[in-house]
Amino acid sequence: MADLVEIRWHGRGGQGAKTAALLLADVAFKTGKFVQGFPEYGPERMGAPITAYNRISSSQIRVHSNIYDPDYVVVVDEGLLETVDVTQGLKESGAIVVNTSKTPAEIAEKLNGYSGEIYTIDARKVSVACLGKYFPNTPMLAAIVKVSQVMDKETFLKEMEHSFSHKFASKPEVIEGNMNALKMAFDAVK
């Protein structure tokens, strides 16, 4: 499957990596893609490392396993760089996106010699500015869409607004903040 894109998410319980992976699968599906979005848990507790996955393709996906050689990796918590080999299996032709206030050059030394593309985004800064609290998953979702180009920005924003309208039907006041976080994140990726 030449057009298959595989993404692996690394985060901690409660940071929304699983939710972001499922949202990405949902909006990609709405654009006519074949998708998979699923988490893998270790000890199920707040703060424990978790991994989530996405597969996105324009043709049927027949593989049903974890992703061992991803095209892209998203690191929602920079602290995981010290304890988890987030670049394991990551294709050199792909990229990694890390939530940090540091530059890609500063992060490179923590990536076990990975020589592919490195992107950073300060998801804390984006989410606090737009949402008033630290929710890293929304900015990280926009960042991986921009880096991977699994869909164009306008389609992504339109589908996310529909998704947020359903997800936050009882709290419509949070929709605007989340949409602003997505838009700001597209510009904040370094």
JSON list of C-alpha atoms in Angstrom, two decimals:
[
{"chain": "A", "resi": 1, "resn": "MET", "atom": "CA", "xyz": [0.00, 0.00, 0.00]},
{"chain": "A", "resi": 2, "resn": "ALA", "atom": "CA", "xyz": [2.06, 2.89, -1.29]},
{"chain": "A", "resi": 3, "resn": "ASP", "atom": "CA", "xyz": [-0.30, 5.54, 0.06]},
{"chain": "A", "resi": 4, "resn": "LEU", "atom": "CA", "xyz": [-0.52, 4.11, 3.60]},
{"chain": "A", "resi": 5, "resn": "VAL", "atom": "CA", "xyz": [0.54, 6.57, 6.31]},
{"chain": "A", "resi": 6, "resn": "GLU", "atom": "CA", "xyz": [1.32, 5.17, 9.75]},
{"chain": "A", "resi": 7, "resn": "ILE", "atom": "CA", "xyz": [1.57, 7.39, 12.83]},
{"chain": "A", "resi": 8, "resn": "ARG", "atom": "CA", "xyz": [2.61, 6.41, 16.34]},
{"chain": "A", "resi": 9, "resn": "TRP", "atom": "CA", "xyz": [1.70, 8.64, 19.30]},
{"chain": "A", "resi": 10, "resn": "HIS", "atom": "CA", "xyz": [3.62, 8.67, 22.61]},
{"chain": "A", "resi": 11, "resn": "GLY", "atom": "CA", "xyz": [2.07, 10.39, 25.60]},
{"chain": "A", "resi": 12, "resn": "ARG", "atom": "CA", "xyz": [1.05, 9.92, 29.19]},
{"chain": "A", "resi": 13, "resn": "GLY", "atom": "CA", "xyz": [-2.36, 8.91, 30.48]},
{"chain": "A", "resi": 14, "resn": "GLY", "atom": "CA", "xyz": [-4.56, 11.98, 30.73]},
{"chain": "A", "resi": 15, "resn": "GLN", "atom": "CA", "xyz": [-2.76, 14.08, 28.09]},
{"chain": "A", "resi": 16, "resn": "GLY", "atom": "CA", "xyz": [-5.15, 13.15, 25.30]},
{"chain": "A", "resi": 17, "resn": "ALA", "atom": "CA", "xyz": [-2.85, 11.21, 22.93]},
{"chain": "A", "resi": 18, "resn": "LYS", "atom": "CA", "xyz": [-5.49, 8.49, 22.57]},
{"chain": "A", "resi": 19, "resn": "THR", "atom": "CA", "xyz": [-8.22, 11.07, 21.98]},
{"chain": "A", "resi": 20, "resn": "ALA", "atom": "CA", "xyz": [-6.09, 12.88, 19.37]},
{"chain": "A", "resi": 21, "resn": "ALA", "atom": "CA", "xyz": [-5.41, 9.61, 17.51]},
{"chain": "A", "resi": 22, "resn": "LEU", "atom": "CA", "xyz": [-9.11, 8.77, 17.50]},
{"chain": "A", "resi": 23, "resn": "LEU", "atom": "CA", "xyz": [-10.05, 12.29, 16.36]},
{"chain": "A", "resi": 24, "resn": "LEU", "atom": "CA", "xyz": [-7.54, 12.08, 13.52]},
{"chain": "A", "resi": 25, "resn": "ALA", "atom": "CA", "xyz": [-9.03, 8.74, 12.45]},
{"chain": "A", "resi": 26, "resn": "ASP", "atom": "CA", "xyz": [-12.52, 10.22, 12.62]},
{"chain": "A", "resi": 27, "resn": "VAL", "atom": "CA", "xyz": [-11.79, 13.28, 10.48]},
{"chain": "A", "resi": 28, "resn": "ALA", "atom": "CA", "xyz": [-9.73, 11.28, 7.96]},
{"chain": "A", "resi": 29, "resn": "PHE", "atom": "CA", "xyz": [-12.63, 8.82, 7.65]},
{"chain": "A", "resi": 30, "resn": "LYS", "atom": "CA", "xyz": [-15.01, 11.70, 6.95]},
{"chain": "A", "resi": 31, "resn": "THR", "atom": "CA", "xyz": [-12.81, 12.71, 4.00]},
{"chain": "A", "resi": 32, "resn": "GLY", "atom": "CA", "xyz": [-13.23, 9.27, 2.43]},
{"chain": "A", "resi": 33, "resn": "LYS", "atom": "CA", "xyz": [-10.06, 7.63, 3.72]},
{"chain": "A", "resi": 34, "resn": "PHE", "atom": "CA", "xyz": [-9.72, 4.17, 5.19]},
{"chain": "A", "resi": 35, "resn": "VAL", "atom": "CA", "xyz": [-8.49, 4.53, 8.76]},
{"chain": "A", "resi": 36, "resn": "GLN", "atom": "CA", "xyz": [-7.46, 2.86, 11.97]},
{"chain": "A", "resi": 37, "resn": "GLY", "atom": "CA", "xyz": [-7.02, 4.63, 15.29]},
{"chain": "A", "resi": 38, "resn": "PHE", "atom": "CA", "xyz": [-6.32, 2.67, 18.45]},
{"chain": "A", "resi": 39, "resn": "PRO", "atom": "CA", "xyz": [-4.44, 2.89, 21.78]},
{"chain": "A", "resi": 40, "resn": "GLU", "atom": "CA", "xyz": [-2.10, 0.52, 23.56]},
{"chain": "A", "resi": 41, "resn": "TYR", "atom": "CA", "xyz": [-1.91, 0.78, 27.33]},
{"chain": "A", "resi": 42, "resn": "GLY", "atom": "CA", "xyz": [0.60, -0.28, 29.90]},
{"chain": "A", "resi": 43, "resn": "PRO", "atom": "CA", "xyz": [-0.52, 0.22, 33.48]},
{"chain": "A", "resi": 44, "resn": "GLU", "atom": "CA", "xyz": [-3.80, 2.09, 33.14]},
{"chain": "A", "resi": 45, "resn": "ARG", "atom": "CA", "xyz": [-3.28, 5.11, 35.34]},
{"chain": "A", "resi": 46, "resn": "MET", "atom": "CA", "xyz": [-2.98, 8.85, 35.00]},
{"chain": "A", "resi": 47, "resn": "GLY", "atom": "CA", "xyz": [0.56, 9.79, 33.99]},
{"chain": "A", "resi": 48, "resn": "ALA", "atom": "CA", "xyz": [1.63, 6.33, 32.81]},
{"chain": "A", "resi": 49, "resn": "PRO", "atom": "CA", "xyz": [3.17, 6.14, 29.33]},
{"chain": "A", "resi": 50, "resn": "ILE", "atom": "CA", "xyz": [0.69, 5.21, 26.60]},
{"chain": "A", "resi": 51, "resn": "THR", "atom": "CA", "xyz": [1.01, 4.61, 22.89]},
{"chain": "A", "resi": 52, "resn": "ALA", "atom": "CA", "xyz": [-1.65, 5.22, 20.28]},
{"chain": "A", "resi": 53, "resn": "TYR", "atom": "CA", "xyz": [-1.65, 4.55, 16.56]},
{"chain": "A", "resi": 54, "resn": "ASN", "atom": "CA", "xyz": [-3.15, 5.74, 13.27]},
{"chain": "A", "resi": 55, "resn": "ARG", "atom": "CA", "xyz": [-3.20, 4.19, 9.85]},
{"chain": "A", "resi": 56, "resn": "ILE", "atom": "CA", "xyz": [-4.62, 6.31, 7.03]},
{"chain": "A", "resi": 57, "resn": "SER", "atom": "CA", "xyz": [-4.94, 5.21, 3.42]},
{"chain": "A", "resi": 58, "resn": "SER", "atom": "CA", "xyz": [-7.01, 5.79, 0.30]},
{"chain": "A", "resi": 59, "resn": "SER", "atom": "CA", "xyz": [-7.34, 2.01, -0.10]},
{"chain": "A", "resi": 60, "resn": "GLN", "atom": "CA", "xyz": [-8.51, -0.71, 2.26]},
{"chain": "A", "resi": 61, "resn": "ILE", "atom": "CA", "xyz": [-6.19, -1.44, 5.19]},
{"chain": "A", "resi": 62, "resn": "ARG", "atom": "CA", "xyz": [-5.75, -5.15, 5.75]},
{"chain": "A", "resi": 63, "resn": "VAL", "atom": "CA", "xyz": [-3.09, -5.14, 8.48]},
{"chain": "A", "resi": 64, "resn": "HIS", "atom": "CA", "xyz": [-4.31, -5.22, 12.09]},
{"chain": "A", "resi": 65, "resn": "SER", "atom": "CA", "xyz": [-1.33, -4.88, 14.42]},
{"chain": "A", "resi": 66, "resn": "ASN", "atom": "CA", "xyz": [0.60, -2.26, 16.31]},
{"chain": "A", "resi": 67, "resn": "ILE", "atom": "CA", "xyz": [2.78, -0.01, 14.19]},
{"chain": "A", "resi": 68, "resn": "TYR", "atom": "CA", "xyz": [6.44, -0.94, 14.41]},
{"chain": "A", "resi": 69, "resn": "ASP", "atom": "CA", "xyz": [7.89, 1.13, 11.53]},
{"chain": "A", "resi": 70, "resn": "PRO", "atom": "CA", "xyz": [5.90, 4.38, 11.53]},
{"chain": "A", "resi": 71, "resn": "ASP", "atom": "CA", "xyz": [6.18, 7.14, 8.98]},
{"chain": "A", "resi": 72, "resn": "TYR", "atom": "CA", "xyz": [5.59, 9.72, 11.73]},
{"chain": "A", "resi": 73, "resn": "VAL", "atom": "CA", "xyz": [5.91, 9.85, 15.50]},
{"chain": "A", "resi": 74, "resn": "VAL", "atom": "CA", "xyz": [4.16, 12.35, 17.78]},
{"chain": "A", "resi": 75, "resn": "VAL", "atom": "CA", "xyz": [5.61, 12.89, 21.27]},
{"chain": "A", "resi": 76, "resn": "VAL", "atom": "CA", "xyz": [3.03, 14.62, 23.46]},
{"chain": "A", "resi": 77, "resn": "ASP", "atom": "CA", "xyz": [5.29, 14.67, 26.55]},
{"chain": "A", "resi": 78, "resn": "GLU", "atom": "CA", "xyz": [8.93, 15.70, 26.11]},
{"chain": "A", "resi": 79, "resn": "GLY", "atom": "CA", "xyz": [9.82, 13.83, 29.33]},
{"chain": "A", "resi": 80, "resn": "LEU", "atom": "CA", "xyz": [9.26, 10.54, 27.50]},
{"chain": "A", "resi": 81, "resn": "LEU", "atom": "CA", "xyz": [12.40, 11.21, 25.45]},
{"chain": "A", "resi": 82, "resn": "GLU", "atom": "CA", "xyz": [14.39, 10.22, 28.56]},
{"chain": "A", "resi": 83, "resn": "THR", "atom": "CA", "xyz": [12.61, 6.90, 29.17]},
{"chain": "A", "resi": 84, "resn": "VAL", "atom": "CA", "xyz": [11.09, 5.66, 25.88]},
{"chain": "A", "resi": 85, "resn": "ASP", "atom": "CA", "xyz": [12.86, 5.05, 22.57]},
{"chain": "A", "resi": 86, "resn": "VAL", "atom": "CA", "xyz": [10.36, 7.11, 20.60]},
{"chain": "A", "resi": 87, "resn": "THR", "atom": "CA", "xyz": [12.38, 6.79, 17.38]},
{"chain": "A", "resi": 88, "resn": "GLN", "atom": "CA", "xyz": [12.36, 2.98, 17.39]},
{"chain": "A", "resi": 89, "resn": "GLY", "atom": "CA", "xyz": [11.46, 1.87, 13.87]},
{"chain": "A", "resi": 90, "resn": "LEU", "atom": "CA", "xyz": [10.78, 5.45, 12.71]},
{"chain": "A", "resi": 91, "resn": "LYS", "atom": "CA", "xyz": [11.50, 5.72, 9.00]},
{"chain": "A", "resi": 92, "resn": "GLU", "atom": "CA", "xyz": [14.26, 8.16, 8.05]},
{"chain": "A", "resi": 93, "resn": "SER", "atom": "CA", "xyz": [11.96, 9.39, 5.28]},
{"chain": "A", "resi": 94, "resn": "GLY", "atom": "CA", "xyz": [9.34, 10.31, 7.90]},
{"chain": "A", "resi": 95, "resn": "ALA", "atom": "CA", "xyz": [9.41, 12.80, 10.74]},
{"chain": "A", "resi": 96, "resn": "ILE", "atom": "CA", "xyz": [8.99, 13.23, 14.47]},
{"chain": "A", "resi": 97, "resn": "VAL", "atom": "CA", "xyz": [6.95, 16.00, 16.12]},
{"chain": "A", "resi": 98, "resn": "VAL", "atom": "CA", "xyz": [7.79, 16.80, 19.76]},
{"chain": "A", "resi": 99, "resn": "ASN", "atom": "CA", "xyz": [5.85, 18.95, 22.21]},
{"chain": "A", "resi": 100, "resn": "THR", "atom": "CA", "xyz": [8.56, 21.22, 23.61]},
{"chain": "A", "resi": 101, "resn": "SER", "atom": "CA", "xyz": [9.62, 24.84, 23.84]},
{"chain": "A", "resi": 102, "resn": "LYS", "atom": "CA", "xyz": [13.03, 23.78, 22.49]},
{"chain": "A", "resi": 103, "resn": "THR", "atom": "CA", "xyz": [14.14, 23.97, 18.86]},
{"chain": "A", "resi": 104, "resn": "PRO", "atom": "CA", "xyz": [14.45, 20.89, 16.64]},
{"chain": "A", "resi": 105, "resn": "ALA", "atom": "CA", "xyz": [18.26, 21.15, 16.91]},
{"chain": "A", "resi": 106, "resn": "GLU", "atom": "CA", "xyz": [18.08, 21.07, 20.72]},
{"chain": "A", "resi": 107, "resn": "ILE", "atom": "CA", "xyz": [15.81, 18.01, 20.65]},
{"chain": "A", "resi": 108, "resn": "ALA", "atom": "CA", "xyz": [17.91, 16.12, 18.07]},
{"chain": "A", "resi": 109, "resn": "GLU", "atom": "CA", "xyz": [20.51, 15.12, 20.64]},
{"chain": "A", "resi": 110, "resn": "LYS", "atom": "CA", "xyz": [17.85, 13.20, 22.60]},
{"chain": "A", "resi": 111, "resn": "LEU", "atom": "CA", "xyz": [16.66, 11.16, 19.60]},
{"chain": "A", "resi": 112, "resn": "ASN", "atom": "CA", "xyz": [19.19, 8.30, 19.50]},
{"chain": "A", "resi": 113, "resn": "GLY", "atom": "CA", "xyz": [20.86, 9.47, 16.30]},
{"chain": "A", "resi": 114, "resn": "TYR", "atom": "CA", "xyz": [17.63, 9.79, 14.32]},
{"chain": "A", "resi": 115, "resn": "SER", "atom": "CA", "xyz": [18.51, 11.69, 11.13]},
{"chain": "A", "resi": 116, "resn": "GLY", "atom": "CA", "xyz": [15.06, 12.29, 9.65]},
{"chain": "A", "resi": 117, "resn": "GLU", "atom": "CA", "xyz": [13.00, 15.45, 9.91]},
{"chain": "A", "resi": 118, "resn": "ILE", "atom": "CA", "xyz": [12.44, 16.84, 13.43]},
{"chain": "A", "resi": 119, "resn": "TYR", "atom": "CA", "xyz": [9.65, 19.29, 14.23]},
{"chain": "A", "resi": 120, "resn": "THR", "atom": "CA", "xyz": [8.77, 20.95, 17.51]},
{"chain": "A", "resi": 121, "resn": "ILE", "atom": "CA", "xyz": [5.77, 22.83, 18.81]},
{"chain": "A", "resi": 122, "resn": "ASP", "atom": "CA", "xyz": [5.16, 24.40, 22.20]},
{"chain": "A", "resi": 123, "resn": "ALA", "atom": "CA", "xyz": [1.72, 22.87, 22.76]},
{"chain": "A", "resi": 124, "resn": "ARG", "atom": "CA", "xyz": [1.60, 24.28, 26.30]},
{"chain": "A", "resi": 125, "resn": "LYS", "atom": "CA", "xyz": [1.93, 27.83, 25.00]},
{"chain": "A", "resi": 126, "resn": "VAL", "atom": "CA", "xyz": [-0.72, 27.26, 22.29]},
{"chain": "A", "resi": 127, "resn": "SER", "atom": "CA", "xyz": [-3.26, 25.56, 24.54]},
{"chain": "A", "resi": 128, "resn": "VAL", "atom": "CA", "xyz": [-2.90, 28.02, 27.43]},
{"chain": "A", "resi": 129, "resn": "ALA", "atom": "CA", "xyz": [-3.26, 30.95, 25.01]},
{"chain": "A", "resi": 130, "resn": "CYS", "atom": "CA", "xyz": [-6.36, 29.49, 23.35]},
{"chain": "A", "resi": 131, "resn": "LEU", "atom": "CA", "xyz": [-7.97, 27.36, 26.05]},
{"chain": "A", "resi": 132, "resn": "GLY", "atom": "CA", "xyz": [-6.73, 28.87, 29.30]},
{"chain": "A", "resi": 133, "resn": "LYS", "atom": "CA", "xyz": [-5.48, 25.44, 30.42]},
{"chain": "A", "resi": 134, "resn": "TYR", "atom": "CA", "xyz": [-2.89, 22.90, 29.35]},
{"chain": "A", "resi": 135, "resn": "PHE", "atom": "CA", "xyz": [-4.45, 20.41, 26.92]},
{"chain": "A", "resi": 136, "resn": "PRO", "atom": "CA", "xyz": [-1.60, 19.34, 24.59]},
{"chain": "A", "resi": 137, "resn": "ASN", "atom": "CA", "xyz": [-3.59, 17.00, 22.35]},
{"chain": "A", "resi": 138, "resn": "THR", "atom": "CA", "xyz": [-5.37, 19.65, 20.27]},
{"chain": "A", "resi": 139, "resn": "PRO", "atom": "CA", "xyz": [-2.17, 21.49, 19.19]},
{"chain": "A", "resi": 140, "resn": "MET", "atom": "CA", "xyz": [-0.35, 18.18, 18.64]},
{"chain": "A", "resi": 141, "resn": "LEU", "atom": "CA", "xyz": [-3.17, 16.97, 16.40]},
{"chain": "A", "resi": 142, "resn": "ALA", "atom": "CA", "xyz": [-2.87, 20.04, 14.18]},
{"chain": "A", "resi": 143, "resn": "ALA", "atom": "CA", "xyz": [0.93, 19.73, 14.18]},
{"chain": "A", "resi": 144, "resn": "ILE", "atom": "CA", "xyz": [0.91, 16.15, 12.88]},
{"chain": "A", "resi": 145, "resn": "VAL", "atom": "CA", "xyz": [-1.66, 16.98, 10.20]},
{"chain": "A", "resi": 146, "resn": "LYS", "atom": "CA", "xyz": [0.56, 19.82, 9.01]},
{"chain": "A", "resi": 147, "resn": "VAL", "atom": "CA", "xyz": [3.75, 17.74, 9.06]},
{"chain": "A", "resi": 148, "resn": "SER", "atom": "CA", "xyz": [2.29, 14.55, 7.56]},
{"chain": "A", "resi": 149, "resn": "GLN", "atom": "CA", "xyz": [0.00, 16.33, 5.08]},
{"chain": "A", "resi": 150, "resn": "VAL", "atom": "CA", "xyz": [-2.59, 13.55, 5.45]},
{"chain": "A", "resi": 151, "resn": "MET", "atom": "CA", "xyz": [-5.16, 16.20, 4.53]},
{"chain": "A", "resi": 152, "resn": "ASP", "atom": "CA", "xyz": [-5.15, 19.86, 3.63]},
{"chain": "A", "resi": 153, "resn": "LYS", "atom": "CA", "xyz": [-5.56, 22.49, 6.35]},
{"chain": "A", "resi": 154, "resn": "GLU", "atom": "CA", "xyz": [-9.00, 23.75, 5.29]},
{"chain": "A", "resi": 155, "resn": "THR", "atom": "CA", "xyz": [-10.53, 20.26, 5.08]},
{"chain": "A", "resi": 156, "resn": "PHE", "atom": "CA", "xyz": [-9.01, 19.37, 8.46]},
{"chain": "A", "resi": 157, "resn": "LEU", "atom": "CA", "xyz": [-10.34, 22.51, 10.15]},
{"chain": "A", "resi": 158, "resn": "LYS", "atom": "CA", "xyz": [-13.80, 22.07, 8.66]},
{"chain": "A", "resi": 159, "resn": "GLU", "atom": "CA", "xyz": [-14.03, 18.43, 9.75]},
{"chain": "A", "resi": 160, "resn": "MET", "atom": "CA", "xyz": [-12.65, 19.21, 13.21]},
{"chain": "A", "resi": 161, "resn": "GLU", "atom": "CA", "xyz": [-15.26, 21.91, 13.71]},
{"chain": "A", "resi": 162, "resn": "HIS", "atom": "CA", "xyz": [-17.99, 19.35, 12.89]},
{"chain": "A", "resi": 163, "resn": "SER", "atom": "CA", "xyz": [-16.37, 16.84, 15.24]},
{"chain": "A", "resi": 164, "resn": "PHE", "atom": "CA", "xyz": [-16.06, 19.39, 18.08]},
{"chain": "A", "resi": 165, "resn": "SER", "atom": "CA", "xyz": [-19.70, 20.42, 17.56]},
{"chain": "A", "resi": 166, "resn": "HIS", "atom": "CA", "xyz": [-20.74, 16.84, 18.37]},
{"chain": "A", "resi": 167, "resn": "LYS", "atom": "CA", "xyz": [-18.13, 16.15, 21.05]},
{"chain": "A", "resi": 168, "resn": "PHE", "atom": "CA", "xyz": [-18.83, 19.39, 22.91]},
{"chain": "A", "resi": 169, "resn": "ALA", "atom": "CA", "xyz": [-22.56, 19.67, 22.21]},
{"chain": "A", "resi": 170, "resn": "SER", "atom": "CA", "xyz": [-23.21, 20.30, 25.91]},
{"chain": "A", "resi": 171, "resn": "LYS", "atom": "CA", "xyz": [-20.27, 22.75, 26.18]},
{"chain": "A", "resi": 172, "resn": "PRO", "atom": "CA", "xyz": [-20.34, 24.86, 23.00]},
{"chain": "A", "resi": 173, "resn": "GLU", "atom": "CA", "xyz": [-18.18, 27.52, 24.64]},
{"chain": "A", "resi": 174, "resn": "VAL", "atom": "CA", "xyz": [-15.07, 25.30, 24.28]},
{"chain": "A", "resi": 175, "resn": "ILE", "atom": "CA", "xyz": [-15.43, 24.85, 20.52]},
{"chain": "A", "resi": 176, "resn": "GLU", "atom": "CA", "xyz": [-14.00, 28.27, 19.64]},
{"chain": "A", "resi": 177, "resn": "GLY", "atom": "CA", "xyz": [-10.98, 27.81, 21.91]},
{"chain": "A", "resi": 178, "resn": "ASN", "atom": "CA", "xyz": [-10.20, 24.40, 20.44]},
{"chain": "A", "resi": 179, "resn": "MET", "atom": "CA", "xyz": [-10.57, 25.71, 16.89]},
{"chain": "A", "resi": 180, "resn": "ASN", "atom": "CA", "xyz": [-8.25, 28.62, 17.72]},
{"chain": "A", "resi": 181, "resn": "ALA", "atom": "CA", "xyz": [-5.72, 26.16, 19.17]},
{"chain": "A", "resi": 182, "resn": "LEU", "atom": "CA", "xyz": [-5.77, 24.13, 15.94]},
{"chain": "A", "resi": 183, "resn": "LYS", "atom": "CA", "xyz": [-5.24, 27.23, 13.80]},
{"chain": "A", "resi": 184, "resn": "MET", "atom": "CA", "xyz": [-2.49, 28.63, 16.04]},
{"chain": "A", "resi": 185, "resn": "ALA", "atom": "CA", "xyz": [-0.73, 25.26, 16.11]},
{"chain": "A", "resi": 186, "resn": "PHE", "atom": "CA", "xyz": [-0.48, 25.13, 12.32]},
{"chain": "A", "resi": 187, "resn": "ASP", "atom": "CA", "xyz": [1.59, 28.33, 12.47]},
{"chain": "A", "resi": 188, "resn": "ALA", "atom": "CA", "xyz": [3.58, 27.33, 15.58]},
{"chain": "A", "resi": 189, "resn": "VAL", "atom": "CA", "xyz": [5.24, 24.17, 14.21]},
{"chain": "A", "resi": 190, "resn": "LYS", "atom": "CA", "xyz": [9.01, 24.66, 13.82]}
]
